[in-house]
CSV table of C-alpha atoms (C1' of nucleotides) in Angstrom, one decimal:
chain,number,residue,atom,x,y,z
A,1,UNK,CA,41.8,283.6,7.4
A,2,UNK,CA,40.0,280.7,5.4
A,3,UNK,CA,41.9,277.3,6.1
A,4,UNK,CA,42.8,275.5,3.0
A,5,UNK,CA,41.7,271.5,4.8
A,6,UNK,CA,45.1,270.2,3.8
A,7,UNK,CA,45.4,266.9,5.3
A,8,UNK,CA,48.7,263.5,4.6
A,9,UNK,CA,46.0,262.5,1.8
A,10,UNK,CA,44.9,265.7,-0.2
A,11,UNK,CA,48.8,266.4,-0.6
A,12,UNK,CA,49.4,262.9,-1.0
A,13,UNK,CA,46.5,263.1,-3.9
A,14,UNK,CA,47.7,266.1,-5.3
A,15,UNK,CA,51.2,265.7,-5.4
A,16,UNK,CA,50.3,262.3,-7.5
A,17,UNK,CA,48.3,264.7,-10.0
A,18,UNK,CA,51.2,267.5,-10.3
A,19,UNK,CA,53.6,264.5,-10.8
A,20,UNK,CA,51.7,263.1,-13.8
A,21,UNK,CA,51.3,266.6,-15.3
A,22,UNK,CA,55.1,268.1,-14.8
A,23,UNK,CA,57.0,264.7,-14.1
A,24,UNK,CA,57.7,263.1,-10.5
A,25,UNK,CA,61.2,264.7,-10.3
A,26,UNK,CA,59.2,268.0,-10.3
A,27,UNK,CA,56.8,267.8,-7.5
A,28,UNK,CA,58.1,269.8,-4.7
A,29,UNK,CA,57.0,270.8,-1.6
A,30,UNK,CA,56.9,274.5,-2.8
A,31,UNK,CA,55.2,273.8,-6.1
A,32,UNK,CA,52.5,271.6,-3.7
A,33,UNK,CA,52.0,274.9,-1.5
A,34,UNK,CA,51.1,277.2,-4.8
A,35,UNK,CA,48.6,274.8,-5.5
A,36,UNK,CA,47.1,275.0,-2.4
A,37,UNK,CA,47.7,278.7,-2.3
A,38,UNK,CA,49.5,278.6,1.2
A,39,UNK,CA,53.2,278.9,2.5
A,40,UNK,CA,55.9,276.0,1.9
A,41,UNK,CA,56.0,275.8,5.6
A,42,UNK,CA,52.2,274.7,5.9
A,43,UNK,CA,52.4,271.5,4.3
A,44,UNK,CA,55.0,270.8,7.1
A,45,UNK,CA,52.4,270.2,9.6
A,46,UNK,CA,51.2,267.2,7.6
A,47,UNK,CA,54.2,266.2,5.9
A,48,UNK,CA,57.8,265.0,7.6
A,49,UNK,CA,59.8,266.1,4.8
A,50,UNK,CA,60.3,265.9,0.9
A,51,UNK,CA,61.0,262.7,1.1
A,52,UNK,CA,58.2,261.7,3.2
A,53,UNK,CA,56.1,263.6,0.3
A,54,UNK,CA,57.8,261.3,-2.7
A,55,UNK,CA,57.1,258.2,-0.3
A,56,UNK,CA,53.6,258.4,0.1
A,57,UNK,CA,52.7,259.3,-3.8
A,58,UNK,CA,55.2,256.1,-4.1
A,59,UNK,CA,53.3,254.1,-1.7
A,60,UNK,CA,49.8,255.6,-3.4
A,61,UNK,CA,51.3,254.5,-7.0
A,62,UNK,CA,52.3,251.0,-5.5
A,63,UNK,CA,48.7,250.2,-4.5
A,64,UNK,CA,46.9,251.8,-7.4
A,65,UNK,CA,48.5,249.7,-9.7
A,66,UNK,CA,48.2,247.1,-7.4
A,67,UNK,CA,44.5,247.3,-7.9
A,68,UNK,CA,44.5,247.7,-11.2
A,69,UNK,CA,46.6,244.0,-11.9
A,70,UNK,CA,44.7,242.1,-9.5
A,71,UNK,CA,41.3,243.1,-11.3
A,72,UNK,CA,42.8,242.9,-14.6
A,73,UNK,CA,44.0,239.2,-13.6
A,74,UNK,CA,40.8,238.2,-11.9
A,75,UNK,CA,39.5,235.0,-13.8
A,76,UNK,CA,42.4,234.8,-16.4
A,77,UNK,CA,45.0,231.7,-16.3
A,78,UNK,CA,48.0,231.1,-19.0
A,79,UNK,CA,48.9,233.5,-21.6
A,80,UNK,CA,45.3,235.5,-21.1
A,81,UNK,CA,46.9,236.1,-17.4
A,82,UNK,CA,50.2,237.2,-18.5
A,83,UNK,CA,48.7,239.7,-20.9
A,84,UNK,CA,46.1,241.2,-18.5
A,85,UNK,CA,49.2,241.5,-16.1
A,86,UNK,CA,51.6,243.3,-18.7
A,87,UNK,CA,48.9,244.9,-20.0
A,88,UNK,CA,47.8,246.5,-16.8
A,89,UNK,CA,51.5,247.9,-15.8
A,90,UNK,CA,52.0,249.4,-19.1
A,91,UNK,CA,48.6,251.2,-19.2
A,92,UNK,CA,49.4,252.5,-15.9
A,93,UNK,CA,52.5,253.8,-16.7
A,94,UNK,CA,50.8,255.9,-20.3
A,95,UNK,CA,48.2,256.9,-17.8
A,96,UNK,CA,50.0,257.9,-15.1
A,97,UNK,CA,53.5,258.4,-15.8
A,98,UNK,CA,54.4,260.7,-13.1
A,99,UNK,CA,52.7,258.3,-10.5
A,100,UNK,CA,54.6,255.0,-12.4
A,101,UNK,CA,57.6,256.9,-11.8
A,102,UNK,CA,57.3,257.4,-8.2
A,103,UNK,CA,56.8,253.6,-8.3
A,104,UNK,CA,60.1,253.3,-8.6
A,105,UNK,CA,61.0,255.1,-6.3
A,106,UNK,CA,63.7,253.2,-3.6
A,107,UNK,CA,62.1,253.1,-0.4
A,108,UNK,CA,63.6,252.7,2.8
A,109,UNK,CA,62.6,249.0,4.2
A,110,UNK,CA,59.7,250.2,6.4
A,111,UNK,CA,58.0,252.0,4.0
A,112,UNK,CA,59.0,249.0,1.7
A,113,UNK,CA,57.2,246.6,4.0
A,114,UNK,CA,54.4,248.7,4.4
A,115,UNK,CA,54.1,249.0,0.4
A,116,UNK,CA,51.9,246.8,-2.0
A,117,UNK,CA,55.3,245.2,-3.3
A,118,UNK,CA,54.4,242.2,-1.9
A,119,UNK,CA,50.9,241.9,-3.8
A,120,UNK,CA,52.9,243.0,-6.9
A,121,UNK,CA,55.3,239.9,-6.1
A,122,UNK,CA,52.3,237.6,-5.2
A,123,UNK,CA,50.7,238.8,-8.3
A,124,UNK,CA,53.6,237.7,-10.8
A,125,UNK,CA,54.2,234.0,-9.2
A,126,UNK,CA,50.8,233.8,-9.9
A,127,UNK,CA,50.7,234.0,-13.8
A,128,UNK,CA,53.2,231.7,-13.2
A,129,UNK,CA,50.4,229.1,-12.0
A,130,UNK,CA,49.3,228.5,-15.5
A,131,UNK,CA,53.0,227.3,-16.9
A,132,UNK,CA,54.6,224.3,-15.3
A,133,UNK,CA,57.4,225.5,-13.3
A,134,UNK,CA,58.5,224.9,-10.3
A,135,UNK,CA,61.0,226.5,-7.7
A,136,UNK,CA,63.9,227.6,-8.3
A,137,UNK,CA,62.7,228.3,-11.9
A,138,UNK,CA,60.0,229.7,-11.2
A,139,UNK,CA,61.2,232.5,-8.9
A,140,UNK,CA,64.3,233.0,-11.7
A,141,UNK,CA,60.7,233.7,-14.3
A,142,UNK,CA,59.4,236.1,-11.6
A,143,UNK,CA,62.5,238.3,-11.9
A,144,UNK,CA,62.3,238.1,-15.6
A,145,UNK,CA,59.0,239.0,-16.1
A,146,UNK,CA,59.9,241.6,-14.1
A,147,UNK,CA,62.6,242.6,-15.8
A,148,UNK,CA,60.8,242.7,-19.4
A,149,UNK,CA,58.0,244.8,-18.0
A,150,UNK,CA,60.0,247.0,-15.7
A,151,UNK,CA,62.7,246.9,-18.8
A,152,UNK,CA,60.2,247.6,-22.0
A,153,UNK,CA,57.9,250.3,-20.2
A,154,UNK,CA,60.7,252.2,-18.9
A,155,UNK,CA,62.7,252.2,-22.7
A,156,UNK,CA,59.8,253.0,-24.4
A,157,UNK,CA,58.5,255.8,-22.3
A,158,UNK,CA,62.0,257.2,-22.7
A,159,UNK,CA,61.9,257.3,-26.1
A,160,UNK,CA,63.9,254.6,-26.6
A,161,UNK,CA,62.1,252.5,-29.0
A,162,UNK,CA,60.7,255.8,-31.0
A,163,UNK,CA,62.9,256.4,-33.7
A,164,UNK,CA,63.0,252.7,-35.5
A,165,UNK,CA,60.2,250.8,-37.5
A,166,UNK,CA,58.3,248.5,-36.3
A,167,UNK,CA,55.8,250.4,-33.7
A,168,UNK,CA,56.0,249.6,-30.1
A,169,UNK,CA,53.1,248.0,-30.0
A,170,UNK,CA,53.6,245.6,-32.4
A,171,UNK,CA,56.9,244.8,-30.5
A,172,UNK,CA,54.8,244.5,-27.4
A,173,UNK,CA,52.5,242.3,-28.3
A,174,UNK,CA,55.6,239.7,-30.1
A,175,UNK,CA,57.4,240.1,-27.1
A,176,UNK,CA,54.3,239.1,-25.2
A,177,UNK,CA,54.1,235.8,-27.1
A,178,UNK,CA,57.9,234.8,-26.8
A,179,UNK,CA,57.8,235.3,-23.2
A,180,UNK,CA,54.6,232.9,-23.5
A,181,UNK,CA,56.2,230.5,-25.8
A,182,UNK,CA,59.7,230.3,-23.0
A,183,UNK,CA,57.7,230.1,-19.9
A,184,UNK,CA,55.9,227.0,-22.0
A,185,UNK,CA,59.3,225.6,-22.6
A,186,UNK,CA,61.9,226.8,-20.1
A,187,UNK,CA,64.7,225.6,-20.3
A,188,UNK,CA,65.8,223.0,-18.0
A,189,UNK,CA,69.4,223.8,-15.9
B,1,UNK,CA,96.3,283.1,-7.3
B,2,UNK,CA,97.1,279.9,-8.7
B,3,UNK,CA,94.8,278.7,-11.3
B,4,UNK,CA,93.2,275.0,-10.4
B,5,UNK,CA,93.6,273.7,-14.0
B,6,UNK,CA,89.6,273.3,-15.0
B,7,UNK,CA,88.3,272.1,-18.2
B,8,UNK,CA,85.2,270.7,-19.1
B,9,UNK,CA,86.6,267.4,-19.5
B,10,UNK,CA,88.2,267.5,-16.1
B,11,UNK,CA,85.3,268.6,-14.7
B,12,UNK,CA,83.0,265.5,-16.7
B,13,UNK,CA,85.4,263.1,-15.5
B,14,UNK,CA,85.7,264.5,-12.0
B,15,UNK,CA,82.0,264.4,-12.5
B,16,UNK,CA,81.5,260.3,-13.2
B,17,UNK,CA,83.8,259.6,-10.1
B,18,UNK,CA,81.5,261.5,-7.7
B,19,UNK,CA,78.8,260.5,-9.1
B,20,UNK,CA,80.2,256.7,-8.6
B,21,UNK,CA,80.5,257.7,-5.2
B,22,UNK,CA,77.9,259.5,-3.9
B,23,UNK,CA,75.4,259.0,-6.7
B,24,UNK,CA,74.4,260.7,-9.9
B,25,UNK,CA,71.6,262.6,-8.5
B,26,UNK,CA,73.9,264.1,-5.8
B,27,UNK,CA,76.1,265.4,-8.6
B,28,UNK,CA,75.7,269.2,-8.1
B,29,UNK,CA,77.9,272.2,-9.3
B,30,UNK,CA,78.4,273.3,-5.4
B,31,UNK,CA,79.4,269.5,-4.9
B,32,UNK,CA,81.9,269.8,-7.9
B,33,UNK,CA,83.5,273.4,-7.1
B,34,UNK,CA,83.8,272.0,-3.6
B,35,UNK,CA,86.1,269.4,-4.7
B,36,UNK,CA,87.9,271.2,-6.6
B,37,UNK,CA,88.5,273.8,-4.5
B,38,UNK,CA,86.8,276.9,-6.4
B,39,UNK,CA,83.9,278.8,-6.3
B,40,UNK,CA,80.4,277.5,-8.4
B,41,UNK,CA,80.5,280.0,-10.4
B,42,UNK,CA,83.8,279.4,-11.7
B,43,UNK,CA,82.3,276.3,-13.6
B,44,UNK,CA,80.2,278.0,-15.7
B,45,UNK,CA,83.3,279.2,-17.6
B,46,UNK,CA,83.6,275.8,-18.8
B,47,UNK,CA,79.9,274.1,-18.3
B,48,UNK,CA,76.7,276.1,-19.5
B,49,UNK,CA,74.9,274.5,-16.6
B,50,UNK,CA,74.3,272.2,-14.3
B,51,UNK,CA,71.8,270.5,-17.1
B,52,UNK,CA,75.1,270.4,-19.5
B,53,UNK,CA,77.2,269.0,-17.0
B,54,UNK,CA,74.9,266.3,-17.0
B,55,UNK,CA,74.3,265.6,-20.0
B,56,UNK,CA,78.3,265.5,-20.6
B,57,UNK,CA,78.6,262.5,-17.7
B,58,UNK,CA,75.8,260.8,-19.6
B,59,UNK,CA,77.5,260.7,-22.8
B,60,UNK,CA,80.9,259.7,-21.1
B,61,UNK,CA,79.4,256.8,-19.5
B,62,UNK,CA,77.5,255.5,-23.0
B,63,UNK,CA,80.9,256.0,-24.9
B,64,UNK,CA,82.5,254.1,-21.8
B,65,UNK,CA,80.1,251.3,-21.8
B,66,UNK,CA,80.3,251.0,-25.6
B,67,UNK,CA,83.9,250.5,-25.8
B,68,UNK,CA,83.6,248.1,-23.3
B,69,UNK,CA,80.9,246.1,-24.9
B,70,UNK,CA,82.9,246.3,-28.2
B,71,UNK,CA,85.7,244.4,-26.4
B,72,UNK,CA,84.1,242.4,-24.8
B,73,UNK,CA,82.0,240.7,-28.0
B,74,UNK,CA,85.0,240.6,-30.2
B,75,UNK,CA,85.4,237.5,-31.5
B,76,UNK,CA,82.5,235.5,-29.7
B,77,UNK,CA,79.2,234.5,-31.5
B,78,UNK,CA,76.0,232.7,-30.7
B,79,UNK,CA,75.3,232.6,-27.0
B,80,UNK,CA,78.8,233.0,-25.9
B,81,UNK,CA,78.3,237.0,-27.4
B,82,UNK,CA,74.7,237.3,-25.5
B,83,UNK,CA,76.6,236.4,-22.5
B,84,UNK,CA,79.5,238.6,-23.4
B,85,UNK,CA,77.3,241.4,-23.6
B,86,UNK,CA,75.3,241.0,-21.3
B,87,UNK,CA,77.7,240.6,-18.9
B,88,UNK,CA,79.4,243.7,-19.9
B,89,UNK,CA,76.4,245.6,-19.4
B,90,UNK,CA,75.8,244.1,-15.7
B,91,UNK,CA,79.3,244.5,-15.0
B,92,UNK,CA,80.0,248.1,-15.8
B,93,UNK,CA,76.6,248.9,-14.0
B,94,UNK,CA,78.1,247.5,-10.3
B,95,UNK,CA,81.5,248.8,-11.0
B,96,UNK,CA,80.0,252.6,-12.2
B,97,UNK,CA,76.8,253.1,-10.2
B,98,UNK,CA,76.7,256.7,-11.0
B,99,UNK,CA,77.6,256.1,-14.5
B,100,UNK,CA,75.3,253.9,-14.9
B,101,UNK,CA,72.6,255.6,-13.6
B,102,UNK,CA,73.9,259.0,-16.0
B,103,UNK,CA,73.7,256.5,-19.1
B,104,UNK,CA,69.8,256.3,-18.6
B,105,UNK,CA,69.3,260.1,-18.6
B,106,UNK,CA,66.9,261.0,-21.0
B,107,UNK,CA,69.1,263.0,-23.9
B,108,UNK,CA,68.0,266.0,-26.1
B,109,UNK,CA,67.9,264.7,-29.6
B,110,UNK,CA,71.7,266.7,-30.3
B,111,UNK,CA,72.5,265.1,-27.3
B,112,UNK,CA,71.9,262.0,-28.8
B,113,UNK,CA,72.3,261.9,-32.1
B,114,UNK,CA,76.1,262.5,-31.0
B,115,UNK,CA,76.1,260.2,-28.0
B,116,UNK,CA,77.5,256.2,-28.3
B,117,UNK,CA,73.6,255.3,-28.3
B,118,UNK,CA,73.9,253.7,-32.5
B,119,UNK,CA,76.7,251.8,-31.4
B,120,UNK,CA,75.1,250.0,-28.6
B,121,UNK,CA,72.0,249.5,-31.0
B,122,UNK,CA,74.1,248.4,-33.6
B,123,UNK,CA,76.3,245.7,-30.7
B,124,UNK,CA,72.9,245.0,-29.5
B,125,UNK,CA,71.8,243.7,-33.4
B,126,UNK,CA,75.0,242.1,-33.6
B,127,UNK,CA,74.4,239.4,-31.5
B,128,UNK,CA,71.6,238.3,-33.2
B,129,UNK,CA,74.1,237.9,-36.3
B,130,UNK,CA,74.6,234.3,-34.5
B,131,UNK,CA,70.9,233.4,-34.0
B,132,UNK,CA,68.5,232.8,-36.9
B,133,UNK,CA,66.0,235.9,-37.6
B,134,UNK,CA,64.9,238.1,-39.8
B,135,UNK,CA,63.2,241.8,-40.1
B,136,UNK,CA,61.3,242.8,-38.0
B,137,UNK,CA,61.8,240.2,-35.9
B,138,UNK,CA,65.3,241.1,-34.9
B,139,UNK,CA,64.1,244.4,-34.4
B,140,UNK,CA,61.7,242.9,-31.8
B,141,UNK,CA,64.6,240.6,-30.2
B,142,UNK,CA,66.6,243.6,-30.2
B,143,UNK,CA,64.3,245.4,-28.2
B,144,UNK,CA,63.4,242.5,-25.9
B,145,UNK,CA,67.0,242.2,-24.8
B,146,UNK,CA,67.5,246.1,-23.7
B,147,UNK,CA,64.5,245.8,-22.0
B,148,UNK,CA,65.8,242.4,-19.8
B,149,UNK,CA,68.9,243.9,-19.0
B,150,UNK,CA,68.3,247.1,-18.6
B,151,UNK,CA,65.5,246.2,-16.0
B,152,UNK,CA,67.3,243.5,-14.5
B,153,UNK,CA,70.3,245.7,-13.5
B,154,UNK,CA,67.6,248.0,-12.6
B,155,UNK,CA,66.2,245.9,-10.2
B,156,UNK,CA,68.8,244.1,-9.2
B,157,UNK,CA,70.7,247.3,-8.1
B,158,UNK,CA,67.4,248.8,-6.4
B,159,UNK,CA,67.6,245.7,-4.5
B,160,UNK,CA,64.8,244.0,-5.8
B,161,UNK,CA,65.9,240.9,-5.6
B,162,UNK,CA,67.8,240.6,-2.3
B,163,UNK,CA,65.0,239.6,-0.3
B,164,UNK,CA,65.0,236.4,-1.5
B,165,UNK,CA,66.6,233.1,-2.2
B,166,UNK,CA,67.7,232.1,-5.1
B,167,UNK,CA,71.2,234.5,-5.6
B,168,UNK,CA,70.9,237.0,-8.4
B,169,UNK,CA,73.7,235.6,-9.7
B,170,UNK,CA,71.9,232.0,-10.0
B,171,UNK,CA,68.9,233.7,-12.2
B,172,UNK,CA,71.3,236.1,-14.1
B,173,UNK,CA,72.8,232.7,-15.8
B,174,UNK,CA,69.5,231.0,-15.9
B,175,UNK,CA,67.8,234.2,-17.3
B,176,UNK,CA,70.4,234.2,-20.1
B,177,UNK,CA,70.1,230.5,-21.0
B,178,UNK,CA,66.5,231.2,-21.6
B,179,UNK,CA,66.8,234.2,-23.7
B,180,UNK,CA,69.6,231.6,-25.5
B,181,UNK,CA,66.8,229.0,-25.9
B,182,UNK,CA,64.3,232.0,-26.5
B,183,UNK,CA,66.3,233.0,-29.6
B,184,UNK,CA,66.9,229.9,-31.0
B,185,UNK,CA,63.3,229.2,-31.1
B,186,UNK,CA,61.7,233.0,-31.6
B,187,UNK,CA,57.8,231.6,-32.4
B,188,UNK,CA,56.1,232.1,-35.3
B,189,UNK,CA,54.0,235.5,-35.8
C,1,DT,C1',107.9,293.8,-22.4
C,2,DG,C1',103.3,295.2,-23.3
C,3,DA,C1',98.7,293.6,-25.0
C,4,DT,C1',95.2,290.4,-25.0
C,5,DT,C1',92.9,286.6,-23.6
C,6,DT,C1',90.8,284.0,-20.1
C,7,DG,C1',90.4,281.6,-15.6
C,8,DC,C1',88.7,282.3,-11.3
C,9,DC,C1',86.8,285.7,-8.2
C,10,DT,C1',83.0,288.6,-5.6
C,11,DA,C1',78.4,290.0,-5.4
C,12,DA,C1',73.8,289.3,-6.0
C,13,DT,C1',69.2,287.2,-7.4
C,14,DA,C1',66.0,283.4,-7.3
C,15,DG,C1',64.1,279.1,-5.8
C,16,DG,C1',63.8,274.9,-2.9
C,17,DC,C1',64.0,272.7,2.0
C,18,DC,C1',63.1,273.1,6.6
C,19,DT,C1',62.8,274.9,11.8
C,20,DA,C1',61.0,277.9,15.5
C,21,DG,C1',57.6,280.4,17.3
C,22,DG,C1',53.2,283.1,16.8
C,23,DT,C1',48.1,283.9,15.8
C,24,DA,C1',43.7,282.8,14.6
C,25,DA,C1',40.3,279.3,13.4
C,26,DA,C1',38.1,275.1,14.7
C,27,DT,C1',36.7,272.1,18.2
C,28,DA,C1',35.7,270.4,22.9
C,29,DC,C1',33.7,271.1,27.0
C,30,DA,C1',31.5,273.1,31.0
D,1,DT,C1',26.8,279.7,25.1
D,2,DG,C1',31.1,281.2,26.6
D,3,DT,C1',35.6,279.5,27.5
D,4,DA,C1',39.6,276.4,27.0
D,5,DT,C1',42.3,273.7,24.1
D,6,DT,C1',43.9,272.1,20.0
D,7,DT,C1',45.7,272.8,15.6
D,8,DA,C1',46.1,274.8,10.8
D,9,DC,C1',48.4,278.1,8.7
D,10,DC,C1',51.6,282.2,8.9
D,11,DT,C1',56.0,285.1,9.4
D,12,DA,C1',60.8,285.1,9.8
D,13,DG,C1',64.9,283.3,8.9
D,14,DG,C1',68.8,279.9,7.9
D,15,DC,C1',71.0,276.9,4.7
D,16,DC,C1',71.7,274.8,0.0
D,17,DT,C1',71.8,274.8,-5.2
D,18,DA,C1',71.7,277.3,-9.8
D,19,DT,C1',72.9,281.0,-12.4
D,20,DT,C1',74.3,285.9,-14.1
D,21,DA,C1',77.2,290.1,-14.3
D,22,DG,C1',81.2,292.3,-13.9
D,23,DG,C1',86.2,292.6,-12.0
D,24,DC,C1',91.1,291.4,-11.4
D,25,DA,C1',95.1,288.7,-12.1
D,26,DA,C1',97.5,284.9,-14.3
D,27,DA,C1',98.8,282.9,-18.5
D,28,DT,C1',99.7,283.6,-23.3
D,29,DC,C1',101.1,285.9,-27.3
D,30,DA,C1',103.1,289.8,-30.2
DNA sequence: TGATTTGCCTAATAGGCCTAGGTAAATACA
DNA sequence: TGTATTTACCTAGGCCTATTAGGCAAATCA
């Protein structure tokens, strides 16, 4: 009988594709297998478990998207950086919602350490370079931008922002220039 | 036989507290039955699903958090309401986990057209009734501020932020004295 | 008290996760 | 090139969750 070449990385690959088509919370270990035409318990000689599955299309999402904001910031400084950087995280997620899901996933703290988190975190304090703040304030701005982005893409792809006037991209794009305008004059303690 | 007293009210509420405990996700029929001590199939006298039960958690926790919003913004205006509500988000969110986690669940439009989700927006426009804008920016403030909190508490509760100094509690107040100073100076389109 | 409603039951199907142990295909090696 | 080893995939089976159909007994009502 044919093999079907699954390796870690094809199912990694593929599970990332189903999740975007059918939603993250729907790729599973049996639906992988009917992809690949092969038995549930196949994909256990590559994989730990389900969870192991979810981690590694996590971990794949984590440093996609990592790419994606470092070359989107690449040569930008101020509010050019900050919009590049939202920008690049929101595109992702319309792209790739299944794969920006499993982004969120909450990993355990090896896979966590392991995970492009850290360039993500890099990446943020350094938009920050442009605006003129300096610790503690600026790590208190790193958790906000955060916040907005993480706050805005996940309310809007839920719908959340849908059923009122004015479009969400509008929105975006003033909520864009007030976060510009505070980091230009945050407030002092 | 004696009968074990279900409704589908018992059943929500029994719901919330497991899912408190153990986490919404792990909210299952089987785990409800179980405490309850009856089979899963007796709930679907009362519960068309495990979808509907759900959905039913979902809209205790929005009417939940509503009420406690209301309450907590009576009589307070101006920044003293942002940090009224805001707080009362945050708060319910660490004290309800589960519930909190069952408000975000993505409702069918019947779902939630009847669910708390106009009073929140309604509370959430109220508290710009104290800072100075108009159409359509307060519809872009409005969204601004669901999207810091509901992130924040997002990330704060995936533990985003407890790998590194300052406390979350620090930027919390300092994230809401600059969406104070962000409101009382909303730029110019 | 008898009739009706209804709450909880058993039984059974279907699908997902996962382990143990087998067979055949690919690879390594002599 | 034939043989030995590794390994990719399979069968079988156990356990968990969701859900439906149909039955009996407890509660309720006439």
């Amino acid at each position: 009988m044919a093999r079907a070449g699954l390796t870690a990385e094809r199912l990694t690959q593929a599970g990332a594709e189903l999740a975007d088509e059918v939603g993250f919370d729907k790729v599973t270990v049996a639906a992988l297998a009917r992809q690949f035409g092969v038995k549930d318990a196949s994909l256990y000689s590559h994989l730990k478990s389900s969870q192991d599955l979810k981690t590694r299309i996590a971990l794949l999402a984590l440093a996609e998207l990592a790419d994606r904001v470092s070359a989107a910031l690449a040569g930008r400084a101020g509010k050019d950086a900050l919009e590049a950087f939202a920008n690049a995280y929101r595109d992702y997620a319309r792209e790739h919602p299944g794969r920006y899901a499993a982004a969120q996933l909450r990993l355990d703290p090896d896979a966590a350490a392991a995970s492009a988190g850290g360039r993500h975190a890099q990446m943020t304090r350094a938009i920050l370079r442009g605006y003129d703040l300096t610790e503690p304030d600026q790590t208190h701005a790193v958790r906000l931008l955060g916040s907005v982005f993480h706050g805005y893409i996940s309310l809007e792809s839920g719908g959340s922002f849908s059923h009122s006037a004015p479009g969400t991209q509008e929105t975006w794009s003033r909520v864009l220039d007030a976060l510009d305008a505070l980091l230009r004059n945050w407030p002092a303690a």
